[in-house]
XYZ file of C-alpha atoms in Angstrom:
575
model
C 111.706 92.094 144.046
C 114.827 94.650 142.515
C 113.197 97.206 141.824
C 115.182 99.330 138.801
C 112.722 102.276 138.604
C 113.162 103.288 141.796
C 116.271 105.363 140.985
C 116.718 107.675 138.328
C 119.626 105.491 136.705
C 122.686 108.196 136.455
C 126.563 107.932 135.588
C 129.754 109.738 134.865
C 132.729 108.649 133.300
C 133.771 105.824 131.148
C 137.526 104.321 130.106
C 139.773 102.882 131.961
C 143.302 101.565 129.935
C 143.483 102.921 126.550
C 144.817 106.561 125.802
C 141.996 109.426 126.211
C 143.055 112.774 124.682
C 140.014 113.291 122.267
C 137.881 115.926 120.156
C 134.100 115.974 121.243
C 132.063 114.274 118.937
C 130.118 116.335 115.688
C 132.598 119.422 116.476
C 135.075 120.643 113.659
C 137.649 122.352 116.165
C 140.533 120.447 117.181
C 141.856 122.115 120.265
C 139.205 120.825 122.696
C 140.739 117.598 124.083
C 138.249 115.328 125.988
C 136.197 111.881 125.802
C 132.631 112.405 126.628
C 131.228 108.854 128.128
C 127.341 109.820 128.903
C 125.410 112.601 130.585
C 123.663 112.703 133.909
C 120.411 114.458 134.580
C 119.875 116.692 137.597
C 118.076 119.761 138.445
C 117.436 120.395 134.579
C 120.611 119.850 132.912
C 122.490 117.101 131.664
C 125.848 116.771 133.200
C 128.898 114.959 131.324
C 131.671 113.295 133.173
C 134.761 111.639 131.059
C 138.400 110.926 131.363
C 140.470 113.632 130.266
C 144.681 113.773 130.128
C 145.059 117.610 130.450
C 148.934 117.128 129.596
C 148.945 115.463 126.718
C 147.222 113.276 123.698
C 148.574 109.803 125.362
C 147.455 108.147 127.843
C 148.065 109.141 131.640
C 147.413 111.218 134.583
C 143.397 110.642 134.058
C 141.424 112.945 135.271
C 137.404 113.980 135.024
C 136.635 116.459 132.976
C 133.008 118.150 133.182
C 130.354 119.718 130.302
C 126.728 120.441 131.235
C 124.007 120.255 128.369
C 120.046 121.516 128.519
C 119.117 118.843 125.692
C 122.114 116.370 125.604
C 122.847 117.283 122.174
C 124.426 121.302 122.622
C 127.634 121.692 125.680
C 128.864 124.318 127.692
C 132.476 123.447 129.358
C 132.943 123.498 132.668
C 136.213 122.913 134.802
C 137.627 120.006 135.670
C 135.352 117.702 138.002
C 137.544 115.233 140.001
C 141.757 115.192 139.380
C 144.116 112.265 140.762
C 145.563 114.199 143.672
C 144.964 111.375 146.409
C 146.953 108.050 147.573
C 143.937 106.323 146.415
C 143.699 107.559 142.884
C 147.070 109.009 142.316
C 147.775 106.835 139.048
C 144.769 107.916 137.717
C 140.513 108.246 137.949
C 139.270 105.782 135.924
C 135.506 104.685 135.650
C 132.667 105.588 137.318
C 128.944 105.916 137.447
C 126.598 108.689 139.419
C 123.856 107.456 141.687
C 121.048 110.011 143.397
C 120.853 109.118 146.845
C 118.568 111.527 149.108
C 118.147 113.796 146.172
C 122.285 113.974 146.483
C 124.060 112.728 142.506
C 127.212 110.610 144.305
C 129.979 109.714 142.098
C 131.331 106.924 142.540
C 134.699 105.782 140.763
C 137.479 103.549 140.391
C 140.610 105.043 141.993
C 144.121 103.660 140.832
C 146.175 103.746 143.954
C 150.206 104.610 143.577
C 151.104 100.715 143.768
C 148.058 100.454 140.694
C 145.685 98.874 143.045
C 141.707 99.334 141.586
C 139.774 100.969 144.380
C 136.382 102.058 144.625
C 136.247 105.451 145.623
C 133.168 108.442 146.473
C 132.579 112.411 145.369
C 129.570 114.717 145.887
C 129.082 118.191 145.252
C 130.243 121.118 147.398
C 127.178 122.921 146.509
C 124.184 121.076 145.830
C 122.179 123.988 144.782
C 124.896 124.904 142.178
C 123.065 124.261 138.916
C 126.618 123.608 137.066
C 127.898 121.215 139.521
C 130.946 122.420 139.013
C 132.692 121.794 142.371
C 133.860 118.295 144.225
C 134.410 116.708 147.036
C 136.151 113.463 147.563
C 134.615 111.055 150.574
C 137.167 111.307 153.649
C 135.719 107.119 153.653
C 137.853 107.152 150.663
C 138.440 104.077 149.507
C 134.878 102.391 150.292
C 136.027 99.102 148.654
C 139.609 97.363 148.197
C 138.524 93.840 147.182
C 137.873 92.782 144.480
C 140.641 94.563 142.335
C 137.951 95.197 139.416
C 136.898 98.689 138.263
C 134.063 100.419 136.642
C 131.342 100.823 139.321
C 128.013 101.227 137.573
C 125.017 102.976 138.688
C 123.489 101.445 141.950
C 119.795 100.387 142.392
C 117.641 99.203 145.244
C 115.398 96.617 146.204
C 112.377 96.844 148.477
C 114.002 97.073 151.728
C 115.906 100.216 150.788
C 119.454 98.146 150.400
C 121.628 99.688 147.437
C 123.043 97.114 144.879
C 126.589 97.967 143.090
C 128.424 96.142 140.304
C 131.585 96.700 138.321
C 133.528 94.822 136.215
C 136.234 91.760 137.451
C 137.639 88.428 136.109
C 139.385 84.794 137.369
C 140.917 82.488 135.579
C 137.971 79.982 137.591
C 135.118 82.350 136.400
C 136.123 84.353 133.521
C 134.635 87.593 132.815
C 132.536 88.741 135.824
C 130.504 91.735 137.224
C 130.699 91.689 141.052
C 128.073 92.520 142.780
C 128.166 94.659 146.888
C 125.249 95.725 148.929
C 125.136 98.741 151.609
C 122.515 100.220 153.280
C 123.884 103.354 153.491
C 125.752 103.844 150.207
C 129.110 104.207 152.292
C 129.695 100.789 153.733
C 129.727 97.804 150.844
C 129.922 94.637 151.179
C 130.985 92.229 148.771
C 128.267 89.129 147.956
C 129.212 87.319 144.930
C 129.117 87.462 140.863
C 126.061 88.520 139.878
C 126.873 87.123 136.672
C 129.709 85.403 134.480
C 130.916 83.494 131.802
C 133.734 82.565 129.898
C 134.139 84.476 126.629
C 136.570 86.848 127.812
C 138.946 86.996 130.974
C 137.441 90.174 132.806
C 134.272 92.666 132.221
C 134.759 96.040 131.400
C 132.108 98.813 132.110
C 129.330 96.422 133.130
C 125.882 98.313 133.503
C 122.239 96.466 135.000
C 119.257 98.077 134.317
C 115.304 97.630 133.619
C 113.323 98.668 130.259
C 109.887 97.639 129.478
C 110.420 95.371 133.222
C 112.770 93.785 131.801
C 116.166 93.552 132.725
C 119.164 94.258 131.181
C 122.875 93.644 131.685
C 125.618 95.139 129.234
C 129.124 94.649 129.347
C 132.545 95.684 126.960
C 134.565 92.389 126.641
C 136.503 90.904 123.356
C 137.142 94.576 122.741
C 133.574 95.175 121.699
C 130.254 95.914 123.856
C 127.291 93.594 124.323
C 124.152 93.121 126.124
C 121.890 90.506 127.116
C 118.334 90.083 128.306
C 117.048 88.226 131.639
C 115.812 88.421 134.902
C 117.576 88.355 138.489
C 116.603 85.670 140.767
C 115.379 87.361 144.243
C 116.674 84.525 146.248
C 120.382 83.743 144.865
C 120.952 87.674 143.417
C 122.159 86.616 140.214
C 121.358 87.323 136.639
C 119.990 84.780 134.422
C 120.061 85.326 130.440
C 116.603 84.199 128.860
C 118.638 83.524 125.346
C 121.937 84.540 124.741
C 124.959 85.581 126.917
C 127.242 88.439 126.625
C 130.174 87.623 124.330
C 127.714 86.060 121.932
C 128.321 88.200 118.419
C 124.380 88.108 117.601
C 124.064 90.888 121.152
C 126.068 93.503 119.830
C 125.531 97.078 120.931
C 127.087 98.431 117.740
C 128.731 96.316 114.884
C 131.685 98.826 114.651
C 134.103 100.781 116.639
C 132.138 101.114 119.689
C 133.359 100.181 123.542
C 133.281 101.184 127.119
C 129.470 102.278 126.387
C 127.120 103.248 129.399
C 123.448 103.894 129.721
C 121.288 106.161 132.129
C 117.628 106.715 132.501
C 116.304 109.871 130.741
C 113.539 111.836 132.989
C 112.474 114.296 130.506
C 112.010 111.926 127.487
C 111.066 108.579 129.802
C 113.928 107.123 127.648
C 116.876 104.758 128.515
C 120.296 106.454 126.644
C 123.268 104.701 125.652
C 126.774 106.473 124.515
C 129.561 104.790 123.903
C 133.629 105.961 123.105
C 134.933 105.257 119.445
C 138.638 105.255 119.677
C 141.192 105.906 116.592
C 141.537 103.288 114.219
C 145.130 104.955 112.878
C 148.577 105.735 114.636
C 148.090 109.355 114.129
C 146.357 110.516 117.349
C 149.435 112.302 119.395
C 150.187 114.391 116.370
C 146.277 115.283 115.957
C 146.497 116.411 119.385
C 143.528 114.388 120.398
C 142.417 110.681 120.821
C 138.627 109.503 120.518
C 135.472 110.510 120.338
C 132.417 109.903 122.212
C 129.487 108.708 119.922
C 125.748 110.518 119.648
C 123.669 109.631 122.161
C 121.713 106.698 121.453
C 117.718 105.728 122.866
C 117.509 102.275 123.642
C 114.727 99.949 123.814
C 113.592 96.441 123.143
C 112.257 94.423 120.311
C 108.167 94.303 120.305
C 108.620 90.605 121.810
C 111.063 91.648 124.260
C 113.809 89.785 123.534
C 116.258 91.867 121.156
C 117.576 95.130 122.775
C 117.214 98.436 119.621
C 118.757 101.252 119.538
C 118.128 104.828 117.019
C 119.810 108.403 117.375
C 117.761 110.809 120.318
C 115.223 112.840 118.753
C 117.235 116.054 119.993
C 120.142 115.478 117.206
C 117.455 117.319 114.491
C 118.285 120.349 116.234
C 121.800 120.124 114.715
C 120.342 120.499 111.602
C 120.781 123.392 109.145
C 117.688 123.729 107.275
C 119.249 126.045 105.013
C 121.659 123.349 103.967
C 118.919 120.831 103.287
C 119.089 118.781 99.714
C 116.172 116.421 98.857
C 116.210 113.752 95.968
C 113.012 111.316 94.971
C 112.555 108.498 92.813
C 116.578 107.634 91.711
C 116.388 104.555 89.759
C 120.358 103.237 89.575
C 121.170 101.437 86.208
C 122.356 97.995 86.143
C 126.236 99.223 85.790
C 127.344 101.970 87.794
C 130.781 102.090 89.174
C 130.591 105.780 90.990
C 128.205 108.412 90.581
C 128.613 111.437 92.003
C 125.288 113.389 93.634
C 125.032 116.819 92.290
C 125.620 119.821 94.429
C 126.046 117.973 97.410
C 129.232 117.798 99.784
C 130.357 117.892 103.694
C 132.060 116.483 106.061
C 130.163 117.008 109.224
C 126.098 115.860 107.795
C 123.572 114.059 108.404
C 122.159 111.650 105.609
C 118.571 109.968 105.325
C 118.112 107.754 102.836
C 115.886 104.779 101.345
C 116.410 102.171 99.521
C 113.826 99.873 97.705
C 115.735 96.952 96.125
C 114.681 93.173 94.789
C 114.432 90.160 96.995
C 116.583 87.073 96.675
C 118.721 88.558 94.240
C 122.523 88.526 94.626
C 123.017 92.869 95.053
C 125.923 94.392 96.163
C 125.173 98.668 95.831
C 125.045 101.702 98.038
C 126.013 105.287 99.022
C 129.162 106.689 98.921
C 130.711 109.517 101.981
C 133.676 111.429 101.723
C 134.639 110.833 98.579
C 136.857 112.977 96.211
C 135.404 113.995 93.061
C 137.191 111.158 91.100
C 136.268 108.531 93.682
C 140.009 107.426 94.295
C 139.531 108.305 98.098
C 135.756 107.596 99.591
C 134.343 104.987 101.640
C 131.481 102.762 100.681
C 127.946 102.283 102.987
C 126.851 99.843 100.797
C 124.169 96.826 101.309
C 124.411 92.860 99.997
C 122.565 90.431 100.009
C 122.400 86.459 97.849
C 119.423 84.760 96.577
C 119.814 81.993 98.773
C 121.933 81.788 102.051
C 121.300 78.735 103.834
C 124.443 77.375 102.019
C 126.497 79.513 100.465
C 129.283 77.436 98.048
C 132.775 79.095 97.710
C 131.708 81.907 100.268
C 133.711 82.052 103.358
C 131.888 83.665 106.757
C 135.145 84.545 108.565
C 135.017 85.012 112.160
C 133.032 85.238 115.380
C 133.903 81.585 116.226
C 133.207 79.851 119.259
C 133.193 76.310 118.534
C 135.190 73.321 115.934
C 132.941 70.689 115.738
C 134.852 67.156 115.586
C 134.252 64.326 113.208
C 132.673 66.254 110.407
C 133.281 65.538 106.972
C 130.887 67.142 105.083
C 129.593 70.614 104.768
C 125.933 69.089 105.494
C 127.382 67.551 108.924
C 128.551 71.398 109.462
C 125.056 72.801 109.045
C 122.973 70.425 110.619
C 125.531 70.932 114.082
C 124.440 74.848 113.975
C 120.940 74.156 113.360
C 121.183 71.687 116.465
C 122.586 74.586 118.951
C 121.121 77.246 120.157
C 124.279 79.514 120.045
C 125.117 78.668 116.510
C 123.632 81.640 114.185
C 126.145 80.988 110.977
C 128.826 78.121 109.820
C 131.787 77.440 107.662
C 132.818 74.144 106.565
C 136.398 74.057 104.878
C 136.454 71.849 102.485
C 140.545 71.285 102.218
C 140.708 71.008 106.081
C 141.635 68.042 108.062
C 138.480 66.524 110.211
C 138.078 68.109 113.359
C 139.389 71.544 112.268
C 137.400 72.267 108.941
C 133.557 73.062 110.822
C 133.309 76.283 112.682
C 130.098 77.457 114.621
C 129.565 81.449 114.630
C 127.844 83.473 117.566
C 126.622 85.617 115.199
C 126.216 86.096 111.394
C 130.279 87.513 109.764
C 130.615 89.542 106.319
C 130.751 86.533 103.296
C 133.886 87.029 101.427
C 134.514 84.893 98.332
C 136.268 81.885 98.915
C 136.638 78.729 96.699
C 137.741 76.444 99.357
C 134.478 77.073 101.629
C 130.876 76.462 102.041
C 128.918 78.520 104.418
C 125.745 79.081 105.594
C 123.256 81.070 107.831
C 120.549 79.655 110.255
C 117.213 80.565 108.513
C 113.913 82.006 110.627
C 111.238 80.308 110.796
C 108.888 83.217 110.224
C 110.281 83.751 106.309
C 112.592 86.673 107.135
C 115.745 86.979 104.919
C 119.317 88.103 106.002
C 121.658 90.861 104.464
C 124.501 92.797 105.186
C 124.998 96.499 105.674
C 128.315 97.397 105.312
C 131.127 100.328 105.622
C 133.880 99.477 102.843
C 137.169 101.367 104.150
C 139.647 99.808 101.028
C 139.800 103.593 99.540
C 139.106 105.804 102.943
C 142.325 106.917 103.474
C 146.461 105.979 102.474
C 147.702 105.756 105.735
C 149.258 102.108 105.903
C 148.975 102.036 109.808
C 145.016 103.415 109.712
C 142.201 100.345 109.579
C 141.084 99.333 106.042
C 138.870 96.647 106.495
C 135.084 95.962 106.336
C 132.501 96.945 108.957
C 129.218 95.266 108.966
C 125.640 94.437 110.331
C 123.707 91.423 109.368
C 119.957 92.554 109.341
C 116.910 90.316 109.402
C 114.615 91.686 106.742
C 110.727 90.505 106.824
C 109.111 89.445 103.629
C 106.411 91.859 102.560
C 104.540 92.052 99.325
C 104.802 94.704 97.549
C 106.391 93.546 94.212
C 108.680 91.483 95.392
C 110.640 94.556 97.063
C 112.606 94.906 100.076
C 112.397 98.378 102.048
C 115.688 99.514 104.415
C 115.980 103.352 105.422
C 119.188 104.290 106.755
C 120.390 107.412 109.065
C 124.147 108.369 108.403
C 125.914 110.584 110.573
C 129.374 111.840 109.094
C 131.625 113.943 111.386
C 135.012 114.243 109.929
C 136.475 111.014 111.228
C 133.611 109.370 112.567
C 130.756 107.553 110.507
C 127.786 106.524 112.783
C 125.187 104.208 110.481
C 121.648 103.506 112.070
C 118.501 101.599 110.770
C 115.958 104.013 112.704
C 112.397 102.312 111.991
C 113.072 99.449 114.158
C 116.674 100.637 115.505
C 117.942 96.980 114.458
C 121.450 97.706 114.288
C 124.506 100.691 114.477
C 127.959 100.615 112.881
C 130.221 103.023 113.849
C 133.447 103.254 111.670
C 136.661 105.811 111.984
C 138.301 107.280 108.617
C 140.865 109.296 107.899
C 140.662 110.980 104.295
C 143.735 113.039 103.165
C 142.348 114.413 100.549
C 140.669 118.152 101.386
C 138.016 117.596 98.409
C 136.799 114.103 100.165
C 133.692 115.358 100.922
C 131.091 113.952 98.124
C 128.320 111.797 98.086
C 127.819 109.230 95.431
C 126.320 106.190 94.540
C 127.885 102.739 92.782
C 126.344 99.241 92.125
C 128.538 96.179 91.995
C 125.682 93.876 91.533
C 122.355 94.193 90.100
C 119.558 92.168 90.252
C 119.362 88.973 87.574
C 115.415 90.174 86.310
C 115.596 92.972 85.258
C 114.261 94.701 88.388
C 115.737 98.106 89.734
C 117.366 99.137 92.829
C 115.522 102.447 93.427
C 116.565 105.623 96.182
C 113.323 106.252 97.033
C 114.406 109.414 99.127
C 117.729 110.984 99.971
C 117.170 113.961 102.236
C 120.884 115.075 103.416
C 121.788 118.314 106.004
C 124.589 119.845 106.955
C 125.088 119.425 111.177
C 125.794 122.589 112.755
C 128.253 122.605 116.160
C 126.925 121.185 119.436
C 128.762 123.742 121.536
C 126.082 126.277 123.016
């Protein structure tokens, strides 16, 4: 049997190809260049490793950059960690993880050799009693594995005869994505076994982590640009991973509905938690004249779904401490009226808070309301965190679900043939039958559940639960968030499952909004369902109000209520 608990599951850096010059996340300075991927634990203190261009806002001549932390949420800098000064990593230090090995944290990274060869190369600490880590020391092994040319070494575990287990990321044209997986007894000698899992959705794996919550396994992965996970078990005999349900690439096992990529996890000793972080990069073409490039996002707890088979995730506890209590604004009891374009909240603006809020609003009603961040006073600059939702959507006439496609099913000539194909396949969780399409290009089966957008020449339609739960969207409208032609405009969004409950006919949704300048983080923390992270760039210097707006309102008469709105301002996480 693998057994995951016996290390304490540790890593370093994260990123590997796009450009890495960024501001630390939930800090209002802009001269502090770096991309935080995750924190290790050791000795009492939280060390974070990250790729880091000390030159210049672009990407090249990646380095590791270093920042130690008491409670994961408040940073003290510390000098730079590893730098490409070696034939095996002169083009640049790329990905890694940190493994304890006889109470020793290892690094181990992808090097990028000077003919761009991916390597797999080792570092431990010139001091282990140093409580900052601070200093080095590259393996004289150096490189411990040539073949195959993937990158992104995760953290290793062990099975029951003390052998260490490695992946990192890989693809074939044969296999597809992959994440490779090497044994060693001795954590310096690897050698390479097989796939320990693959599939098809994307040519090659990026930042590919295995672990165990709840004795369950877990393998993530960042492919089709996005990061998902999956749930199964490892079979002792063959060594390979085998999904229970659904497969990475699939767009119902998100990680995060938004801007979120290159993610990786590590076990947290002090809180018994499992922590996930991943790097939001800019969504504009302004980064080199910022002087920085992407942000690492908070620091998630994950955990699974009370029947084990949906990984959650919800901000760490720790991020209260950010909290100015001085700053703190609490509203009750905010029944919207039926029209309400924009309405600003009184008294209440920032750029860098921290929003809790909950809504109560009608089931099976055809809504479309929410909060507004960063808005001007007028409302001509803000972006929308808004909810939707339709009376009915097992079909959906002249509504479009654009997107997240992995199959045209031939022969079809009617939207009915289109929904009973989904509700035949396992993968299928949405479909959109086009109705002025020729036959064998007008049905499309969806991995997961798209935003609806109005369309006349559509029909659509969601798979429905069996245990009377209803589907709705929570959304981040960017159409006003900013000018800039070359910055991203369009929607962001989360289907969420919502279970029937009977109190008046209500539905119940609390929401946890982070805003920090740029970044929007949007989390459903009850049951950790779902995150969106978004990136915005408001020109305006007054876009910093809160409002509210409904589009739609219910059809009888009943209200969409804020039940409470607590909102803080977030104070900086450097100690």
């Amino acid at each position: 049997m693998l057994l995951f608990t016996s290390l304490i599951v540790l890593f370093g850096v994260v990123r590997t190809d796009e450009p890495l010059r960024p501001q630390y996340h939930l800090m209002p300075v802009k001269n502090w260049l770096n991309d935080p991927n995750g924190p290790v634990y050791f000795n009492g203190y939280y060390h974070m490793f990250f790729q880091y261009n000390p030159n210049a806002a672009v990407w090249g001549d990646m380095h590791w950059a270093h920042s130690y932390s008491k409670d994961m949420v408040h940073w003290i800098h510390l000098p730079i960690a590893l730098a490409p000064d070696q034939p095996y990593d002169t083009n640049g230090i790329f990905t890694g993880s940190i493994t304890i090995v006889d109470g020793i944290p290892i690094i181990i990274y992808t090097g990028i050799t000077h003919d761009n060869q991916q390597v797999q190369c080792q570092a431990q600490p010139a001091n282990i009693s140093d409580p900052t880590l601070t200093t080095w020391i590259k393996s004289p092994l150096n490189p411990l594995i040539t073949y195959p040319n993937g990158r992104d070494p995760s953290t290793a575990f062990q099975d029951n005869e003390k052998n260490y287990y490695l992946i990192y990321g890989y693809g074939t044209d044969e296999l597809g994505g992959q994440a490779v997986l090497f044994i060693s007894k001795d954590f310096s000698n690897w050698t390479y076994l097989h796939p320990i899992h693959s599939n098809r959705y994307d040519k090659f794996w990026e930042c590919p982590d295995i672990f165990n919550i709840t004795n369950r396994v877990v393998l993530k992965a960042s492919l089709l640009g996005r990061d998902f996970w999956t749930i199964g078990d490892i079979d002792p005999n063959q060594l390979i991973f085998i999904p229970i349900d659904h497969d990475l690439g699939e767009f119902v096992q998100l990680i995060d509905h938004g801007k979120f990529y290159a993610s990786k996890t590590f076990y947290d000793p002090m809180n018994d938690q499992q922590i996930i972080m991943g790097w939001t990069s800019e969504d504009d073409n302004l980064g080199p004249q910022r002087g920085w490039q992407g942000f690492h996002t908070l620091p998630r707890a994950i955990f699974l779904s009370e029947d084990g088979l949906e990984l959650r995730s919800r901000p760490i506890e720790a991020l209260r401490t950010l909290r100015d209590s001085q700053s703190h604004r609490h509203f009750n009891d905010i029944i919207l009226p039926r029209e309400l374009p924009f309405q600003l909240i009184p008294n209440v603006n920032g750029n860098q808070i921290e929003i809790e809020i909950n809504w109560q609003f009608p089931m099976n009603q055809n809504l479309d309301f929410g909060l507004i961040v960063l808005s001007t006073p007028d409302g001509t600059q803000r972006t929308n965190v808004g909810i939707t939702s339709r009376n009915n959507t097992t079909v959906m006439m002249n509504w479009d679900l654009p997107g997240w496609d992995y199959l045209s099913v031939p022969n079809i000539s009617e939207s009915s043939g289109c929904q009973l194909s989904c509700n035949r396949d396992n993968r299928c969780q949405a479909w959109t039958f086009v109705k002025d399409q020729q036959i064998n290009k007008n049905c499309f089966l969806k991995s997961g559940v798209p935003f609806l957008i109005s369309n006349l020449d559509c029909v659509s339609g969601v798979k429905q639960r069996e245990n009377n739960e209803q589907i709705i969207w929570v959304y981040m409208n960017r159409t006003l968030s900013q000018k800039n032609p070359n910055a991203a405009h369009g929607p962001i969004h989360a289907p969420v499952w919502l279970e029937a409950t009977s109190t008046n006919n209500q539905w119940f949704l609390q929401l946890d909004i982070f805003v920090d300048h740029s970044v929007i983080e949007i989390f459903e923390p009850q049951q950790g369902r779902f995150a969106i992270t978004g990136r915005v760039y408001p020109e305006e210097d007054n876009a910093n109000n809160l409002a509210v707006y409904v589009n739609n309102a219910s059809s009888n008469n009943e209200n969409i209520i804020v039940n409470t709105i607590d909102i803080w301002n977030l104070n900086t996480i450097w100690a």
